[in-house]
Amino acid sequence: MTATRDWRFWALVGLFVLLVGLQLAAPRLDSDQAVTGLMGLHILRGEFPVFFWSQEHAGIPESYGAAVSFFLLGVSRWTLNLVPSLAAVGLALAVYRTGAVLFGHGAGLLAILFVTIVSPYVASHYVLARAYYIEHLLVGQVLLLGAALWLARPLSEAAKSRTLVAMGLAGGVGLYFGFQIVDAVVPAAFALLLVDPGFVLRRGAWLGLGAFFLGSAPFWIHNASHGWGSFATGLRFQRDESLMEALDSIFSNRLPVLLGVREWVRTPPYLPGPLAFTAPAIVVAALGLLAVRVGRGIQRLRRDPALAGEAMLLVAAATAVGVVWVGRFTWVPRYLLPLMPILALILARASQLVWRRSRIAAIAGAAAYVAAVGVGYFGDLTVLWPSSWQTYWTRRGEDMALFAFLQSQGLRHAYAYEYWLAPRLTFDAAEAVIVADPVNDRYPPYTRAVDASPRPAYIVRRGDLALFENWLRASGIRAQRVQLGPYFVLSDFVPPAKAVPVPRAGWRVTTSPGTGEPGALVDGRLTSGWSSAPGPARSAWVEVDLGQPRRVAGVTILTDDPTRIPGFLEVAAGDGPPFARLDTHGFTVTWRNGAPRTAPGPALTVRFAPIETRHLRLTSAGDTPGWPVTELFVLAPASDPRRVAGTPSPLEMARRLEAAGAREAALLRYRVAMEAQPDDPEGYIGFLRLAADLGLDRASPAARAARFLGLGLADEARAAYDALIRTLPPDVSHAELARAMAIMAARLGETERARRLEADADAIAYPRGRVHTAFGHRLELTGCDPPPDRVRPRQTLELACGWRLSPDGAPLVTSVQVRGPHGAFGGERALPGWIPGLGTGPQHLVGRWRLVVPDDARPGRHRILVGVRQPSSGHMLRGWWAGILPLPGHRIELGTVEVLPAAAAGG
């Protein structure tokens, strides 16, 4: 009986569609789904992203599908989730077809049942627009279906070619969606090789390869133009676990969620006692049954299509789990989603086999599995439970009330500190209100739009309210606050009271132990400073003696590393108790463009009620890995807030230039403001903030130095180069760095220094004793100074070698062995990796060894051997003569040296 004539097929498909429809009746939305929908909105406006916003991976078929559904049906949660829902129906049909091709119509029907009644976690992904997950399962199933056709059907040559092309296209599209297409590629390749080991030589295989690259074209085009960033993304999702820990995480915490044992990791099971393990036990039994059959019939695999299909499913299940296990991708259960269609087919085949021996056992097993999994599934369907239905619409009403209030008040731009809140609100408001994360929004133009608004609001939930109000209080800023359900909206901010900087002449600064001079905190230079030693709470402090009692109302500290500002900062008058405390939570608060702006930044200001004191003590009240401070300022109450008209100050000119978009000119003007008003923190703050906006804080030290030099900021350029030199290992010289510093010296008129640096660079790049031996095709030994002819015990053997590092070169360790007939001695020298910002070609280094000949070194002729190893693995790299021919061993000989007898030392 064909599927189209079997009422059971249509009943099962109808059940699948019904359950998906019940989920769509109350469509849920998280921020990942919201981003998918927002991308669909922007596609309608002519933007064409390739991957999920702010990522170098994760194809977005749902965003392009959402653009179509939005255009036809309007923007809503329902039209967004319609896209994965349709893909889920396609998945169910593909699973049926795979089961029917491999094992018959009955197995296909059972496969639909088992892919329909799933855990609530899996079912939620059927209607969850989260970029690509369900579509990824669909194209993976198309691959397995193509392999099933090869296994079970006698295909003509033309049909085989068409199948390979379809499989190649599905695999390519799957690669664009995500790397986990390997979960389908491996078992499909296994099946093809099983049936026809020579299929790779067929014309269809090459057509399929072309289809693969066609389907994955967006992946390759994007990566070729973006530094192949997708290939580094896997590291983001790995956990720091051993193989045994990852295995325990999979089977104890992740698989139980997928199999409907529990709602989430470590939550109580749905069913009591041993009944909770009903579904896993049936799955294990089904896997065991197929494994025994395949093991016993392994010699018949090529002749028995059904047995070969069972083997393919087992390989697919092992691959899906193995990729997650070996890769340690155990953060969340969804990385195991490719396992679920496979398990549906395995359960269907196992039920079919049991049916042949005992219909009662087969019915009982299938019913037990469906019942065990269905408990959680049906309990999760919001529309079936009045209390859940009411809660859902209450929350939707709270969001609508929030949007209505914001729009009635003219507040169309807002900040929220939660990723899981901001994009969701923006989508539900259809961008009528833009809610952005002030720091890490997936779509930076949202944050820039809110930053540019002179009247933004802040939307916080109860848990963040106290923290936000502490920020405002410590900054001297007031605001109106309105509660709307679970949300608090703060807006219409009043700036802090006027303050003026206290002159810093005559100050004396003392600090807790650390690096740097305390006096550098008031020297007016951002290239100097102090950093505390790591320690427990309140071990890091800065105290300033103002020289005489003054009336003060605030302090400002600047840092060159915003990620290490104190989590808790206390301000006290000398040894007295703290009278101000700021819980920074890693953020700094500034008043800009008519509202507070909160983000990790270089300037931390604490305002307080005016007090009379001579000493102020700032203490990091939390554990600190090291608290860096570059400058310290104290603020006093403004005696006359009225502004006197006259020539604009450098600070005002800088702000005007910045507002006009002349950011580089504004940066220079902020630098002038620092020199003209060295005690006013505003010039320093503007300089650091604008430098960050120009990307100077993210640039490599060499690129930053060159950029500063191009702007005429010589002190900053010199400091950047000096910082880069400090990162080099001792006794290592760098030709390209020396040339860059020579250019700087020449521009500053330091002719003699420039000439000396150029000579040093030439000596490094063109060493004596040319060698031309490559190690691992990344590092070339270009030459070494001739070693001395003779040395004695306790003398120092000096050796200098030149190296040529390729642009993709990583840090390596070079080693020297002085090996004689009765022993050896030696040492190692670390070489830095290729330094960005010093050109695009190879870079040249010189590493120097100073080896003390040990007292017990035996007299005689010793060979000098050089090798290179990877510090991460400890493996030695093989040497290649001229980079072409491999050399024996992992070390090359540079020459020999004679070790004289120790007795001769006194002669």
mmCIF file with all atom_site columns, N, CA, C and O in Angstrom, residues 828-862:
data_model
loop_
_atom_site.group_PDB
_atom_site.id
_atom_site.type_symbol
_atom_site.label_atom_id
_atom_site.label_alt_id
_atom_site.label_comp_id
_atom_site.label_asym_id
_atom_site.label_entity_id
_atom_site.label_seq_id
_atom_site.pdbx_PDB_ins_code
_atom_site.Cartn_x
_atom_site.Cartn_y
_atom_site.Cartn_z
_atom_site.occupancy
_atom_site.B_iso_or_equiv
_atom_site.pdbx_formal_charge
_atom_site.auth_seq_id
_atom_site.auth_comp_id
_atom_site.auth_asym_id
_atom_site.auth_atom_id
_atom_site.pdbx_PDB_model_num
ATOM 1   N N  . GLU A 1 828 ? 67.141 26.629 25.927 1.00 0.00 ? 828 GLU A N  1
ATOM 2   C CA . GLU A 1 828 ? 66.026 26.959 25.055 1.00 0.00 ? 828 GLU A CA 1
ATOM 3   C C  . GLU A 1 828 ? 65.819 28.465 24.998 1.00 0.00 ? 828 GLU A C  1
ATOM 4   O O  . GLU A 1 828 ? 66.198 29.196 25.924 1.00 0.00 ? 828 GLU A O  1
ATOM 5   N N  . ARG A 1 829 ? 65.224 28.903 23.913 1.00 0.00 ? 829 ARG A N  1
ATOM 6   C CA . ARG A 1 829 ? 64.906 30.312 23.745 1.00 0.00 ? 829 ARG A CA 1
ATOM 7   C C  . ARG A 1 829 ? 63.543 30.411 23.068 1.00 0.00 ? 829 ARG A C  1
ATOM 8   O O  . ARG A 1 829 ? 63.335 29.851 21.992 1.00 0.00 ? 829 ARG A O  1
ATOM 9   N N  . ALA A 1 830 ? 62.610 31.098 23.718 1.00 0.00 ? 830 ALA A N  1
ATOM 10  C CA . ALA A 1 830 ? 61.283 31.295 23.143 1.00 0.00 ? 830 ALA A CA 1
ATOM 11  C C  . ALA A 1 830 ? 61.332 32.362 22.066 1.00 0.00 ? 830 ALA A C  1
ATOM 12  O O  . ALA A 1 830 ? 62.033 33.379 22.207 1.00 0.00 ? 830 ALA A O  1
ATOM 13  N N  . LEU A 1 831 ? 60.611 32.116 20.975 1.00 0.00 ? 831 LEU A N  1
ATOM 14  C CA . LEU A 1 831 ? 60.464 33.101 19.916 1.00 0.00 ? 831 LEU A CA 1
ATOM 15  C C  . LEU A 1 831 ? 59.011 33.548 19.858 1.00 0.00 ? 831 LEU A C  1
ATOM 16  O O  . LEU A 1 831 ? 58.106 32.708 19.947 1.00 0.00 ? 831 LEU A O  1
ATOM 17  N N  . PRO A 1 832 ? 58.755 34.825 19.700 1.00 0.00 ? 832 PRO A N  1
ATOM 18  C CA . PRO A 1 832 ? 57.357 35.282 19.624 1.00 0.00 ? 832 PRO A CA 1
ATOM 19  C C  . PRO A 1 832 ? 56.736 34.871 18.299 1.00 0.00 ? 832 PRO A C  1
ATOM 20  O O  . PRO A 1 832 ? 57.425 34.531 17.333 1.00 0.00 ? 832 PRO A O  1
ATOM 21  N N  . GLY A 1 833 ? 55.422 34.895 18.252 1.00 0.00 ? 833 GLY A N  1
ATOM 22  C CA . GLY A 1 833 ? 54.728 34.665 16.995 1.00 0.00 ? 833 GLY A CA 1
ATOM 23  C C  . GLY A 1 833 ? 54.803 35.887 16.102 1.00 0.00 ? 833 GLY A C  1
ATOM 24  O O  . GLY A 1 833 ? 55.359 36.929 16.469 1.00 0.00 ? 833 GLY A O  1
ATOM 25  N N  . TRP A 1 834 ? 54.281 35.729 14.914 1.00 0.00 ? 834 TRP A N  1
ATOM 26  C CA . TRP A 1 834 ? 54.242 36.829 13.948 1.00 0.00 ? 834 TRP A CA 1
ATOM 27  C C  . TRP A 1 834 ? 53.433 37.979 14.541 1.00 0.00 ? 834 TRP A C  1
ATOM 28  O O  . TRP A 1 834 ? 52.325 37.798 15.034 1.00 0.00 ? 834 TRP A O  1
ATOM 29  N N  . ILE A 1 835 ? 54.003 39.184 14.513 1.00 0.00 ? 835 ILE A N  1
ATOM 30  C CA . ILE A 1 835 ? 53.388 40.343 15.163 1.00 0.00 ? 835 ILE A CA 1
ATOM 31  C C  . ILE A 1 835 ? 52.570 41.130 14.149 1.00 0.00 ? 835 ILE A C  1
ATOM 32  O O  . ILE A 1 835 ? 53.127 41.647 13.163 1.00 0.00 ? 835 ILE A O  1
ATOM 33  N N  . PRO A 1 836 ? 51.255 41.233 14.320 1.00 0.00 ? 836 PRO A N  1
ATOM 34  C CA . PRO A 1 836 ? 50.448 42.020 13.381 1.00 0.00 ? 836 PRO A CA 1
ATOM 35  C C  . PRO A 1 836 ? 50.761 43.503 13.493 1.00 0.00 ? 836 PRO A C  1
ATOM 36  O O  . PRO A 1 836 ? 51.144 44.001 14.555 1.00 0.00 ? 836 PRO A O  1
ATOM 37  N N  . GLY A 1 837 ? 50.592 44.195 12.370 1.00 0.00 ? 837 GLY A N  1
ATOM 38  C CA . GLY A 1 837 ? 50.808 45.638 12.372 1.00 0.00 ? 837 GLY A CA 1
ATOM 39  C C  . GLY A 1 837 ? 52.182 46.051 11.912 1.00 0.00 ? 837 GLY A C  1
ATOM 40  O O  . GLY A 1 837 ? 52.488 47.246 11.843 1.00 0.00 ? 837 GLY A O  1
ATOM 41  N N  . LEU A 1 838 ? 53.043 45.082 11.572 1.00 0.00 ? 838 LEU A N  1
ATOM 42  C CA . LEU A 1 838 ? 54.399 45.383 11.106 1.00 0.00 ? 838 LEU A CA 1
ATOM 43  C C  . LEU A 1 838 ? 54.570 44.925 9.657  1.00 0.00 ? 838 LEU A C  1
ATOM 44  O O  . LEU A 1 838 ? 55.585 44.346 9.287  1.00 0.00 ? 838 LEU A O  1
ATOM 45  N N  . GLY A 1 839 ? 53.566 45.156 8.832  1.00 0.00 ? 839 GLY A N  1
ATOM 46  C CA . GLY A 1 839 ? 53.610 44.705 7.461  1.00 0.00 ? 839 GLY A CA 1
ATOM 47  C C  . GLY A 1 839 ? 52.897 43.380 7.294  1.00 0.00 ? 839 GLY A C  1
ATOM 48  O O  . GLY A 1 839 ? 52.429 42.779 8.256  1.00 0.00 ? 839 GLY A O  1
ATOM 49  N N  . THR A 1 840 ? 52.844 42.928 6.041  1.00 0.00 ? 840 THR A N  1
ATOM 50  C CA . THR A 1 840 ? 52.119 41.693 5.738  1.00 0.00 ? 840 THR A CA 1
ATOM 51  C C  . THR A 1 840 ? 53.032 40.532 5.397  1.00 0.00 ? 840 THR A C  1
ATOM 52  O O  . THR A 1 840 ? 52.560 39.410 5.233  1.00 0.00 ? 840 THR A O  1
ATOM 53  N N  . GLY A 1 841 ? 54.313 40.769 5.262  1.00 0.00 ? 841 GLY A N  1
ATOM 54  C CA . GLY A 1 841 ? 55.229 39.712 4.857  1.00 0.00 ? 841 GLY A CA 1
ATOM 55  C C  . GLY A 1 841 ? 55.867 39.010 6.037  1.00 0.00 ? 841 GLY A C  1
ATOM 56  O O  . GLY A 1 841 ? 55.495 39.215 7.196  1.00 0.00 ? 841 GLY A O  1
ATOM 57  N N  . PRO A 1 842 ? 56.859 38.156 5.740  1.00 0.00 ? 842 PRO A N  1
ATOM 58  C CA . PRO A 1 842 ? 57.580 37.459 6.822  1.00 0.00 ? 842 PRO A CA 1
ATOM 59  C C  . PRO A 1 842 ? 58.302 38.452 7.729  1.00 0.00 ? 842 PRO A C  1
ATOM 60  O O  . PRO A 1 842 ? 58.601 39.593 7.339  1.00 0.00 ? 842 PRO A O  1
ATOM 61  N N  . GLN A 1 843 ? 58.583 38.021 8.935  1.00 0.00 ? 843 GLN A N  1
ATOM 62  C CA . GLN A 1 843 ? 59.307 38.846 9.902  1.00 0.00 ? 843 GLN A CA 1
ATOM 63  C C  . GLN A 1 843 ? 60.581 38.134 10.316 1.00 0.00 ? 843 GLN A C  1
ATOM 64  O O  . GLN A 1 843 ? 60.668 36.902 10.290 1.00 0.00 ? 843 GLN A O  1
ATOM 65  N N  . HIS A 1 844 ? 61.584 38.915 10.696 1.00 0.00 ? 844 HIS A N  1
ATOM 66  C CA . HIS A 1 844 ? 62.917 38.388 10.952 1.00 0.00 ? 844 HIS A CA 1
ATOM 67  C C  . HIS A 1 844 ? 63.311 38.648 12.403 1.00 0.00 ? 844 HIS A C  1
ATOM 68  O O  . HIS A 1 844 ? 63.140 39.763 12.920 1.00 0.00 ? 844 HIS A O  1
ATOM 69  N N  . LEU A 1 845 ? 63.847 37.614 13.023 1.00 0.00 ? 845 LEU A N  1
ATOM 70  C CA . LEU A 1 845 ? 64.219 37.679 14.434 1.00 0.00 ? 845 LEU A CA 1
ATOM 71  C C  . LEU A 1 845 ? 65.639 37.166 14.610 1.00 0.00 ? 845 LEU A C  1
ATOM 72  O O  . LEU A 1 845 ? 66.147 36.398 13.783 1.00 0.00 ? 845 LEU A O  1
ATOM 73  N N  . VAL A 1 846 ? 66.226 37.568 15.698 1.00 0.00 ? 846 VAL A N  1
ATOM 74  C CA . VAL A 1 846 ? 67.489 36.980 16.148 1.00 0.00 ? 846 VAL A CA 1
ATOM 75  C C  . VAL A 1 846 ? 67.309 36.557 17.591 1.00 0.00 ? 846 VAL A C  1
ATOM 76  O O  . VAL A 1 846 ? 66.857 37.352 18.429 1.00 0.00 ? 846 VAL A O  1
ATOM 77  N N  . GLY A 1 847 ? 67.616 35.287 17.856 1.00 0.00 ? 847 GLY A N  1
ATOM 78  C CA . GLY A 1 847 ? 67.586 34.773 19.216 1.00 0.00 ? 847 GLY A CA 1
ATOM 79  C C  . GLY A 1 847 ? 68.996 34.439 19.675 1.00 0.00 ? 847 GLY A C  1
ATOM 80  O O  . GLY A 1 847 ? 69.782 33.852 18.907 1.00 0.00 ? 847 GLY A O  1
ATOM 81  N N  . ARG A 1 848 ? 69.322 34.822 20.890 1.00 0.00 ? 848 ARG A N  1
ATOM 82  C CA . ARG A 1 848 ? 70.689 34.619 21.407 1.00 0.00 ? 848 ARG A CA 1
ATOM 83  C C  . ARG A 1 848 ? 70.663 33.640 22.577 1.00 0.00 ? 848 ARG A C  1
ATOM 84  O O  . ARG A 1 848 ? 69.820 33.748 23.466 1.00 0.00 ? 848 ARG A O  1
ATOM 85  N N  . TRP A 1 849 ? 71.583 32.693 22.537 1.00 0.00 ? 849 TRP A N  1
ATOM 86  C CA . TRP A 1 849 ? 71.755 31.754 23.634 1.00 0.00 ? 849 TRP A CA 1
ATOM 87  C C  . TRP A 1 849 ? 73.055 32.080 24.359 1.00 0.00 ? 849 TRP A C  1
ATOM 88  O O  . TRP A 1 849 ? 74.072 32.432 23.737 1.00 0.00 ? 849 TRP A O  1
ATOM 89  N N  . ARG A 1 850 ? 73.038 31.939 25.647 1.00 0.00 ? 850 ARG A N  1
ATOM 90  C CA . ARG A 1 850 ? 74.251 32.029 26.479 1.00 0.00 ? 850 ARG A CA 1
ATOM 91  C C  . ARG A 1 850 ? 74.276 30.781 27.349 1.00 0.00 ? 850 ARG A C  1
ATOM 92  O O  . ARG A 1 850 ? 73.563 30.706 28.348 1.00 0.00 ? 850 ARG A O  1
ATOM 93  N N  . LEU A 1 851 ? 75.091 29.820 26.962 1.00 0.00 ? 851 LEU A N  1
ATOM 94  C CA . LEU A 1 851 ? 75.130 28.520 27.622 1.00 0.00 ? 851 LEU A CA 1
ATOM 95  C C  . LEU A 1 851 ? 76.415 28.404 28.425 1.00 0.00 ? 851 LEU A C  1
ATOM 96  O O  . LEU A 1 851 ? 77.525 28.548 27.877 1.00 0.00 ? 851 LEU A O  1
ATOM 97  N N  . VAL A 1 852 ? 76.269 28.162 29.712 1.00 0.00 ? 852 VAL A N  1
ATOM 98  C CA . VAL A 1 852 ? 77.436 27.957 30.572 1.00 0.00 ? 852 VAL A CA 1
ATOM 99  C C  . VAL A 1 852 ? 77.854 26.495 30.460 1.00 0.00 ? 852 VAL A C  1
ATOM 100 O O  . VAL A 1 852 ? 77.043 25.583 30.690 1.00 0.00 ? 852 VAL A O  1
ATOM 101 N N  . VAL A 1 853 ? 79.139 26.278 30.111 1.00 0.00 ? 853 VAL A N  1
ATOM 102 C CA . VAL A 1 853 ? 79.643 24.913 29.981 1.00 0.00 ? 853 VAL A CA 1
ATOM 103 C C  . VAL A 1 853 ? 79.717 24.298 31.377 1.00 0.00 ? 853 VAL A C  1
ATOM 104 O O  . VAL A 1 853 ? 80.354 24.859 32.278 1.00 0.00 ? 853 VAL A O  1
ATOM 105 N N  . PRO A 1 854 ? 79.063 23.166 31.608 1.00 0.00 ? 854 PRO A N  1
ATOM 106 C CA . PRO A 1 854 ? 79.047 22.587 32.954 1.00 0.00 ? 854 PRO A CA 1
ATOM 107 C C  . PRO A 1 854 ? 80.426 22.068 33.368 1.00 0.00 ? 854 PRO A C  1
ATOM 108 O O  . PRO A 1 854 ? 81.278 21.762 32.528 1.00 0.00 ? 854 PRO A O  1
ATOM 109 N N  . ASP A 1 855 ? 80.628 21.972 34.673 1.00 0.00 ? 855 ASP A N  1
ATOM 110 C CA . ASP A 1 855 ? 81.919 21.507 35.203 1.00 0.00 ? 855 ASP A CA 1
ATOM 111 C C  . ASP A 1 855 ? 82.241 20.090 34.752 1.00 0.00 ? 855 ASP A C  1
ATOM 112 O O  . ASP A 1 855 ? 83.416 19.735 34.590 1.00 0.00 ? 855 ASP A O  1
ATOM 113 N N  . ASP A 1 856 ? 81.204 19.266 34.596 1.00 0.00 ? 856 ASP A N  1
ATOM 114 C CA . ASP A 1 856 ? 81.452 17.860 34.271 1.00 0.00 ? 856 ASP A CA 1
ATOM 115 C C  . ASP A 1 856 ? 81.478 17.598 32.774 1.00 0.00 ? 856 ASP A C  1
ATOM 116 O O  . ASP A 1 856 ? 81.411 16.433 32.338 1.00 0.00 ? 856 ASP A O  1
ATOM 117 N N  . ALA A 1 857 ? 81.532 18.658 31.951 1.00 0.00 ? 857 ALA A N  1
ATOM 118 C CA . ALA A 1 857 ? 81.597 18.445 30.502 1.00 0.00 ? 857 ALA A CA 1
ATOM 119 C C  . ALA A 1 857 ? 82.903 17.736 30.153 1.00 0.00 ? 857 ALA A C  1
ATOM 120 O O  . ALA A 1 857 ? 84.001 18.173 30.549 1.00 0.00 ? 857 ALA A O  1
ATOM 121 N N  . ARG A 1 858 ? 82.788 16.631 29.419 1.00 0.00 ? 858 ARG A N  1
ATOM 122 C CA . ARG A 1 858 ? 83.962 15.846 29.051 1.00 0.00 ? 858 ARG A CA 1
ATOM 123 C C  . ARG A 1 858 ? 84.712 16.527 27.921 1.00 0.00 ? 858 ARG A C  1
ATOM 124 O O  . ARG A 1 858 ? 84.101 17.041 26.976 1.00 0.00 ? 858 ARG A O  1
ATOM 125 N N  . PRO A 1 859 ? 86.044 16.553 27.965 1.00 0.00 ? 859 PRO A N  1
ATOM 126 C CA . PRO A 1 859 ? 86.818 17.168 26.883 1.00 0.00 ? 859 PRO A CA 1
ATOM 127 C C  . PRO A 1 859 ? 86.566 16.451 25.562 1.00 0.00 ? 859 PRO A C  1
ATOM 128 O O  . PRO A 1 859 ? 86.254 15.266 25.511 1.00 0.00 ? 859 PRO A O  1
ATOM 129 N N  . GLY A 1 860 ? 86.697 17.195 24.486 1.00 0.00 ? 860 GLY A N  1
ATOM 130 C CA . GLY A 1 860 ? 86.537 16.619 23.164 1.00 0.00 ? 860 GLY A CA 1
ATOM 131 C C  . GLY A 1 860 ? 85.703 17.507 22.263 1.00 0.00 ? 860 GLY A C  1
ATOM 132 O O  . GLY A 1 860 ? 85.218 18.570 22.656 1.00 0.00 ? 860 GLY A O  1
ATOM 133 N N  . ARG A 1 861 ? 85.559 17.047 21.044 1.00 0.00 ? 861 ARG A N  1
ATOM 134 C CA . ARG A 1 861 ? 84.816 17.793 20.051 1.00 0.00 ? 861 ARG A CA 1
ATOM 135 C C  . ARG A 1 861 ? 83.316 17.567 20.251 1.00 0.00 ? 861 ARG A C  1
ATOM 136 O O  . ARG A 1 861 ? 82.856 16.433 20.336 1.00 0.00 ? 861 ARG A O  1
ATOM 137 N N  . HIS A 1 862 ? 82.531 18.644 20.336 1.00 0.00 ? 862 HIS A N  1
ATOM 138 C CA . HIS A 1 862 ? 81.086 18.580 20.553 1.00 0.00 ? 862 HIS A CA 1
ATOM 139 C C  . HIS A 1 862 ? 80.358 19.184 19.345 1.00 0.00 ? 862 HIS A C  1
ATOM 140 O O  . HIS A 1 862 ? 80.799 20.187 18.779 1.00 0.00 ? 862 HIS A O  1
#
